C-alpha cells in the first residue's frame, strides 16, 4: 500500500469502527492507531479492507502473527 492508500483505508476503518483499538477498546488519535491484519500477512492475509482493523501498538505487537487475540494462550494437548 502506498501512503495515499494507507490514509484512505485508515479513514474508512475509523468511519466504520471508530478511532479505537480493535482489541482493548482504547480511544486514540488516528496517528496512534496501527493497521491490524485479522488474518496476518505472514500467513497469507491481504490488505483488503475486510481483513484490516485498527489497533494500538501494544495490542498489535502482543498479537504478532497469531490467529488469536492478544494475550490468548493456546494449549495443545498430546
N, CA, C and O atoms as a MOPAC input file, in Angstrom:
PM7 MOZYME 1SCF
protein

 N      0.84900 1    -1.18300 1     0.00000 1
 C      0.00000 1     0.00000 1     0.00000 1
 C      0.89000 1     1.24000 1     0.00000 1
 O      1.85900 1     1.33000 1     0.75300 1
 N      0.54200 1     2.17500 1    -0.84800 1
 C      1.27200 1     3.43400 1    -0.79500 1
 C      0.64000 1     4.32900 1     0.27700 1
 O     -0.39800 1     3.98000 1     0.83900 1
 N      1.25700 1     5.47800 1     0.56100 1
 C      0.79500 1     6.31600 1     1.67100 1
 C     -0.62500 1     6.84000 1     1.45200 1
 O     -1.37400 1     6.98800 1     2.41800 1
 N     -1.00200 1     7.11800 1     0.23900 1
 C     -2.35100 1     7.60300 1    -0.03100 1
 C     -3.38500 1     6.49200 1     0.21600 1
 O     -4.46000 1     6.75100 1     0.75700 1
 N     -3.05700 1     5.27300 1    -0.17900 1
 C     -3.95100 1     4.14800 1     0.07300 1
 C     -4.08400 1     3.88400 1     1.56700 1
 O     -5.17000 1     3.58300 1     2.06300 1
 N     -2.95100 1     4.00200 1     2.28600 1
 C     -2.97000 1     3.79900 1     3.74000 1
 C     -3.88700 1     4.82100 1     4.41100 1
 O     -4.70100 1     4.46700 1     5.26400 1
 N     -3.75200 1     6.08100 1     4.02600 1
 C     -4.59200 1     7.13500 1     4.60900 1
 C     -6.06200 1     6.88200 1     4.31800 1
 O     -6.90900 1     7.04900 1     5.19500 1
 N     -6.36500 1     6.48300 1     3.10000 1
 C     -7.74100 1     6.23000 1     2.70400 1
 C     -8.33300 1     5.05500 1     3.49500 1
 O     -9.46000 1     5.13300 1     3.98400 1
 N     -7.56900 1     3.97600 1     3.61500 1
 C     -8.06300 1     2.80600 1     4.35000 1
 C     -8.22200 1     3.11900 1     5.83300 1
 O     -9.18400 1     2.67700 1     6.46100 1
 N     -7.28300 1     3.88100 1     6.39500 1
 C     -7.38700 1     4.24300 1     7.80800 1
 C     -8.63900 1     5.08500 1     8.03500 1
 O     -9.35200 1     4.86700 1     9.01500 1
 N     -8.92000 1     6.03200 1     7.15900 1
 C    -10.10800 1     6.87600 1     7.27300 1
 C    -11.37600 1     6.02100 1     7.18100 1
 O    -12.32000 1     6.21700 1     7.94700 1
 N    -11.39100 1     5.07600 1     6.24300 1
 C    -12.55500 1     4.18800 1     6.09300 1
 C    -12.76700 1     3.34800 1     7.35400 1
 O    -13.89800 1     3.19200 1     7.81200 1
 N    -11.69000 1     2.81100 1     7.91000 1
 C    -11.80100 1     1.99100 1     9.11900 1
 C    -12.27600 1     2.82100 1    10.31000 1
 O    -13.06700 1     2.34000 1    11.12100 1
 N    -11.80300 1     4.05600 1    10.42100 1
 C    -12.26200 1     4.94200 1    11.50100 1
 C    -13.73900 1     5.26100 1    11.31900 1
 O    -14.49100 1     5.29500 1    12.29300 1
 N    -14.15900 1     5.49400 1    10.08900 1
 C    -15.57900 1     5.76400 1     9.82300 1
 C    -16.45400 1     4.57100 1    10.20600 1
 O    -17.56300 1     4.75000 1    10.70900 1
 N    -15.95900 1     3.36000 1     9.96800 1
 C    -16.73900 1     2.15100 1    10.25300 1
 C    -16.70300 1     1.78300 1    11.73800 1
 O    -17.74700 1     1.53300 1    12.34000 1
 N    -15.49500 1     1.74800 1    12.33300 1
 C    -15.30800 1     1.20300 1    13.67500 1
 C    -14.98400 1     2.23800 1    14.74900 1
 O    -14.97500 1     1.91100 1    15.93500 1
 N    -14.72100 1     3.47100 1    14.35300 1
 C    -14.34200 1     4.49200 1    15.31600 1
 C    -12.83200 1     4.53100 1    15.51200 1
 O    -12.09900 1     3.68900 1    14.99400 1
 N    -12.39500 1     5.50400 1    16.25500 1
 C    -10.96600 1     5.72500 1    16.48000 1
 C    -10.52100 1     5.03300 1    17.77200 1
 O    -10.05100 1     5.67500 1    18.71100 1
 N    -10.68200 1     3.71700 1    17.79100 1
 C    -10.28000 1     2.97000 1    18.98200 1
 C     -9.61600 1     1.66500 1    18.57900 1
 O     -9.77700 1     1.17400 1    17.46200 1
 N     -8.86800 1     1.12500 1    19.52300 1
 C     -8.17500 1    -0.14700 1    19.29800 1
 C     -9.20700 1    -1.26300 1    19.18200 1
 O    -10.11200 1    -1.37000 1    20.00900 1
 N     -9.06900 1    -2.08200 1    18.16500 1
 C     -9.97200 1    -3.19400 1    17.92900 1
 C     -9.96900 1    -4.17300 1    19.09500 1
 O    -10.99800 1    -4.78500 1    19.38000 1
 N     -8.82300 1    -4.33800 1    19.78300 1
 C     -8.69600 1    -5.33900 1    20.83100 1
 C     -9.00200 1    -4.81500 1    22.23000 1
 O     -9.78800 1    -5.43200 1    22.94900 1
 N     -8.41000 1    -3.70400 1    22.63300 1
 C     -8.59800 1    -3.23500 1    24.01800 1
 C     -9.65900 1    -2.14300 1    24.13800 1
 O    -10.10400 1    -1.83700 1    25.24400 1
 N    -10.07100 1    -1.55000 1    23.01300 1
 C    -11.13000 1    -0.55400 1    23.02200 1
 C    -10.69500 1     0.85400 1    23.38500 1
 O    -11.53500 1     1.75100 1    23.46100 1
 N     -9.39400 1     1.07500 1    23.61300 1
 C     -8.91600 1     2.41000 1    23.98400 1
 C     -9.06800 1     3.37400 1    22.80700 1
 O     -8.65600 1     3.07300 1    21.68700 1
 N     -9.66700 1     4.53700 1    23.07700 1
 C     -9.80300 1     5.56400 1    22.04800 1
 C     -8.48400 1     6.30000 1    21.90400 1
 O     -7.88900 1     6.72900 1    22.89300 1
 N     -8.03000 1     6.44200 1    20.66600 1
 C     -6.73900 1     7.06000 1    20.37300 1
 C     -6.86200 1     7.94900 1    19.14800 1
 O     -7.74100 1     7.73700 1    18.31300 1
 N     -5.97700 1     8.95500 1    19.03200 1
 C     -5.94500 1     9.72600 1    17.78500 1
 C     -5.48500 1     8.81000 1    16.65000 1
 O     -4.75000 1     7.84900 1    16.88100 1
 N     -5.91300 1     9.10600 1    15.44600 1
 C     -5.62300 1     8.21200 1    14.31500 1
 C     -4.13500 1     7.95800 1    14.13000 1
 O     -3.74600 1     6.86800 1    13.71100 1
 N     -3.30000 1     8.93900 1    14.43200 1
 C     -1.85600 1     8.73200 1    14.22900 1
 C     -1.27100 1     7.70800 1    15.20100 1
 O     -0.16600 1     7.21500 1    14.97400 1
 N     -1.98400 1     7.37900 1    16.27500 1
 C     -1.51800 1     6.38800 1    17.25100 1
 C     -2.06100 1     4.98100 1    16.95600 1
 O     -1.68500 1     4.02200 1    17.63000 1
 N     -2.93000 1     4.85700 1    15.96800 1
 C     -3.50500 1     3.55600 1    15.61800 1
 C     -2.70800 1     2.90800 1    14.49100 1
 O     -2.31900 1     3.57200 1    13.53000 1
 N     -2.47300 1     1.61800 1    14.61800 1
 C     -1.72900 1     0.87600 1    13.60000 1
 C     -2.67800 1    -0.07700 1    12.88200 1
 O     -3.73600 1    -0.42500 1    13.40700 1
 N     -2.29600 1    -0.49100 1    11.69000 1
 C     -3.09200 1    -1.47000 1    10.95800 1
 C     -2.90700 1    -2.83800 1    11.58100 1
 O     -1.78300 1    -3.26600 1    11.84400 1
 N     -4.00200 1    -3.51300 1    11.81100 1
 C     -4.01400 1    -4.86100 1    12.34400 1
 C     -4.64100 1    -5.76300 1    11.28900 1
 O     -5.75200 1    -5.49900 1    10.83000 1
 N     -3.94900 1    -6.80800 1    10.90600 1
 C     -4.48000 1    -7.76900 1     9.93800 1
 C     -5.14300 1    -8.89800 1    10.71700 1
 O     -4.47000 1    -9.59400 1    11.47700 1
 N     -6.45000 1    -9.09300 1    10.54300 1
 C     -7.14900 1   -10.16100 1    11.25400 1
 C     -6.54600 1   -11.51500 1    10.89500 1
 O     -6.30300 1   -12.34200 1    11.77300 1
 N     -6.30800 1   -11.73600 1     9.62600 1
 C     -5.56800 1   -12.90700 1     9.15900 1
 C     -4.20100 1   -12.36400 1     8.75400 1
 O     -4.08600 1   -11.72200 1     7.71000 1
 N     -3.15800 1   -12.60700 1     9.55800 1
 C     -1.85400 1   -11.98300 1     9.34900 1
 C     -1.29100 1   -12.14600 1     7.93500 1
 O     -1.46700 1   -13.18100 1     7.29200 1
 N     -0.61300 1   -11.09900 1     7.47300 1
 C      0.00700 1   -11.13900 1     6.14800 1
 C      1.00400 1   -12.28200 1     6.04300 1
 O      1.12700 1   -12.90700 1     4.98900 1
 N      1.71800 1   -12.55800 1     7.13400 1
 C      2.71600 1   -13.63000 1     7.10400 1
 C      2.07700 1   -15.00500 1     6.94800 1
 O      2.76400 1   -15.98800 1     6.67300 1
 N      0.75900 1   -15.06900 1     7.12600 1
 C      0.02700 1   -16.33000 1     6.95300 1
 C     -0.86300 1   -16.27800 1     5.72000 1
 O     -1.77000 1   -17.09700 1     5.56500 1
 N     -0.60300 1   -15.31300 1     4.84300 1
 C     -1.33700 1   -15.22500 1     3.59400 1
 C     -2.46800 1   -14.20700 1     3.58300 1
 O     -3.21100 1   -14.12100 1     2.60500 1
 N     -2.61100 1   -13.43500 1     4.65900 1
 C     -3.65700 1   -12.41200 1     4.72100 1
 C     -3.37200 1   -11.26200 1     3.76400 1
 O     -2.23700 1   -11.05900 1     3.33300 1
 N     -4.41300 1   -10.52300 1     3.44400 1
 C     -4.27500 1    -9.43700 1     2.47300 1
 C     -4.46800 1    -8.07100 1     3.13300 1
 O     -4.77600 1    -7.97000 1     4.32100 1
 N     -4.27800 1    -7.03500 1     2.33400 1
 C     -4.53000 1    -5.66600 1     2.76900 1
 C     -5.95300 1    -5.22500 1     2.41800 1
 O     -6.24800 1    -4.03000 1     2.42700 1
 N     -6.82800 1    -6.17200 1     2.11300 1
 C     -8.22300 1    -5.84100 1     1.81500 1
 C     -8.87000 1    -5.26200 1     3.06500 1
 O     -8.55700 1    -5.67600 1     4.18100 1
 N     -9.75900 1    -4.31900 1     2.88000 1
 C    -10.41800 1    -3.64700 1     3.98600 1
 C    -11.07900 1    -4.65100 1     4.94300 1
 O    -11.09500 1    -4.43100 1     6.15400 1
 N    -11.61500 1    -5.73600 1     4.41000 1
 C    -12.27100 1    -6.74300 1     5.22700 1
 C    -11.30600 1    -7.44000 1     6.18700 1
 O    -11.73700 1    -7.98200 1     7.20500 1
 N    -10.02000 1    -7.43300 1     5.88100 1
 C     -9.01700 1    -8.08700 1     6.71700 1
 C     -8.30800 1    -7.10200 1     7.64300 1
 O     -7.46500 1    -7.51200 1     8.44100 1
 N     -8.62500 1    -5.83500 1     7.55500 1
 C     -7.93600 1    -4.81700 1     8.34200 1
 C     -8.79900 1    -4.27000 1     9.47100 1
 O    -10.01000 1    -4.10500 1     9.32000 1
 N     -8.16700 1    -3.99600 1    10.59100 1
 C     -8.75900 1    -3.26800 1    11.70200 1
 C     -7.66800 1    -2.33400 1    12.21700 1
 O     -6.52100 1    -2.41600 1    11.77600 1
 N     -8.01500 1    -1.45400 1    13.14100 1
 C     -7.03200 1    -0.56100 1    13.73300 1
 C     -6.79100 1    -0.99200 1    15.17300 1
 O     -7.72900 1    -1.34200 1    15.89000 1
 N     -5.53000 1    -0.96600 1    15.59000 1
 C     -5.17900 1    -1.38600 1    16.94400 1
 C     -4.08200 1    -0.49200 1    17.48800 1
 O     -3.31600 1     0.10300 1    16.72900 1
 N     -4.01200 1    -0.40100 1    18.81600 1
 C     -2.90300 1     0.33500 1    19.42300 1
 C     -1.63000 1    -0.49500 1    19.20300 1
 O     -1.69900 1    -1.70100 1    18.96700 1
 N     -0.50000 1     0.15000 1    19.28100 1
 C      0.77100 1    -0.54000 1    19.04700 1
 C      0.94400 1    -1.71300 1    20.01000 1
 O      1.40400 1    -2.78400 1    19.61600 1
 N      0.57400 1    -1.50700 1    21.26900 1
 C      0.76600 1    -2.54400 1    22.27700 1
 C      0.00100 1    -3.82100 1    21.92800 1
 O      0.57600 1    -4.91000 1    21.94000 1
 N     -1.27700 1    -3.69500 1    21.62000 1
 C     -2.07800 1    -4.88100 1    21.26800 1
 C     -1.57900 1    -5.51800 1    19.97500 1
 O     -1.48700 1    -6.74200 1    19.88200 1
 N     -1.26100 1    -4.70200 1    18.98500 1
 C     -0.78800 1    -5.21200 1    17.70500 1
 C      0.52400 1    -5.97300 1    17.89700 1
 O      0.72500 1    -7.03900 1    17.31600 1
 N      1.39700 1    -5.41900 1    18.70600 1
 C      2.69800 1    -6.02700 1    18.95600 1
 C      2.55400 1    -7.32900 1    19.75400 1
 O      3.24900 1    -8.30500 1    19.47100 1
 N      1.65600 1    -7.35100 1    20.75000 1
 C      1.44100 1    -8.56300 1    21.55500 1
 C      0.88900 1    -9.70200 1    20.70100 1
 O      1.24700 1   -10.86300 1    20.90000 1
 N      0.03100 1    -9.37100 1    19.76800 1
 C     -0.60200 1   -10.40600 1    18.94200 1
 C      0.39100 1   -11.00200 1    17.95700 1
 O      0.34600 1   -12.20300 1    17.69000 1
 N      1.27600 1   -10.19600 1    17.41800 1
 C      2.23400 1   -10.70400 1    16.43500 1
 C      1.52000 1   -11.29400 1    15.23900 1
 O      0.62800 1   -10.65800 1    14.67600 1
 N      1.89600 1   -12.50400 1    14.83800 1
 C      1.22400 1   -13.13300 1    13.68900 1
 C      0.28700 1   -14.25800 1    14.13200 1
 O     -0.02200 1   -15.16200 1    13.35600 1
 N     -0.15400 1   -14.19200 1    15.37700 1
 C     -1.08500 1   -15.18200 1    15.89900 1
 C     -2.45400 1   -15.03700 1    15.24300 1
 O     -2.81000 1   -13.96000 1    14.76300 1
 N     -3.20600 1   -16.10700 1    15.22700 1
 C     -4.57500 1   -16.06900 1    14.73000 1
 C     -5.55200 1   -15.72800 1    15.85600 1
 O     -6.75100 1   -15.58600 1    15.61700 1
 N     -5.04400 1   -15.59600 1    17.07700 1
 C     -5.87200 1   -15.34500 1    18.25100 1
 C     -5.67700 1   -13.92300 1    18.76000 1
 O     -4.67700 1   -13.28100 1    18.44000 1
 N     -6.62900 1   -13.42800 1    19.55300 1
 C     -6.47300 1   -12.08500 1    20.13600 1
 C     -5.23000 1   -12.00300 1    21.01300 1
 O     -4.74500 1   -13.02900 1    21.49000 1
 N     -4.70600 1   -10.79500 1    21.23300 1
 C     -3.51500 1   -10.65300 1    22.06600 1
 C     -3.77000 1   -11.18500 1    23.47700 1
 O     -4.84600 1   -10.98000 1    24.03900 1
 N     -2.79400 1   -11.85600 1    24.03300 1
 C     -2.90400 1   -12.36100 1    25.39400 1
 C     -3.53900 1   -13.74000 1    25.51500 1
 O     -3.52200 1   -14.32700 1    26.59700 1
 N     -4.09600 1   -14.26900 1    24.43600 1
 C     -4.71300 1   -15.59500 1    24.48300 1
 C     -3.62100 1   -16.64200 1    24.29500 1
 O     -2.87100 1   -16.61500 1    23.31900 1
 N     -3.55100 1   -17.55100 1    25.23900 1
 C     -2.57600 1   -18.64000 1    25.13300 1
 C     -3.27800 1   -19.88500 1    24.66100 1
 O     -4.33900 1   -20.24100 1    25.17300 1
 N     -2.70400 1   -20.53600 1    23.70700 1
 C     -3.28300 1   -21.76200 1    23.15500 1
 C     -2.51400 1   -22.94100 1    23.74500 1
 O     -1.28800 1   -23.00500 1    23.66400 1
 N     -3.25400 1   -23.86600 1    24.33600 1
 C     -2.64300 1   -25.05300 1    24.92800 1
 C     -2.93800 1   -26.23600 1    24.02000 1
 O     -4.08700 1   -26.48000 1    23.65100 1
 N     -1.90100 1   -26.95800 1    23.66800 1
 C     -2.04900 1   -28.14200 1    22.82100 1
 C     -1.81500 1   -29.36600 1    23.67500 1
 O     -0.76100 1   -29.51100 1    24.29500 1
 N     -2.79600 1   -30.24500 1    23.70700 1
 C     -2.67600 1   -31.48500 1    24.47200 1
 C     -2.20000 1   -32.59400 1    23.53600 1
 O     -2.64100 1   -32.70400 1    22.39200 1
 N     -1.29700 1   -33.40100 1    24.05400 1
 C     -0.76100 1   -34.51100 1    23.25900 1
 C     -1.29900 1   -35.81500 1    23.76300 1
 O     -0.96600 1   -36.87000 1    23.22400 1

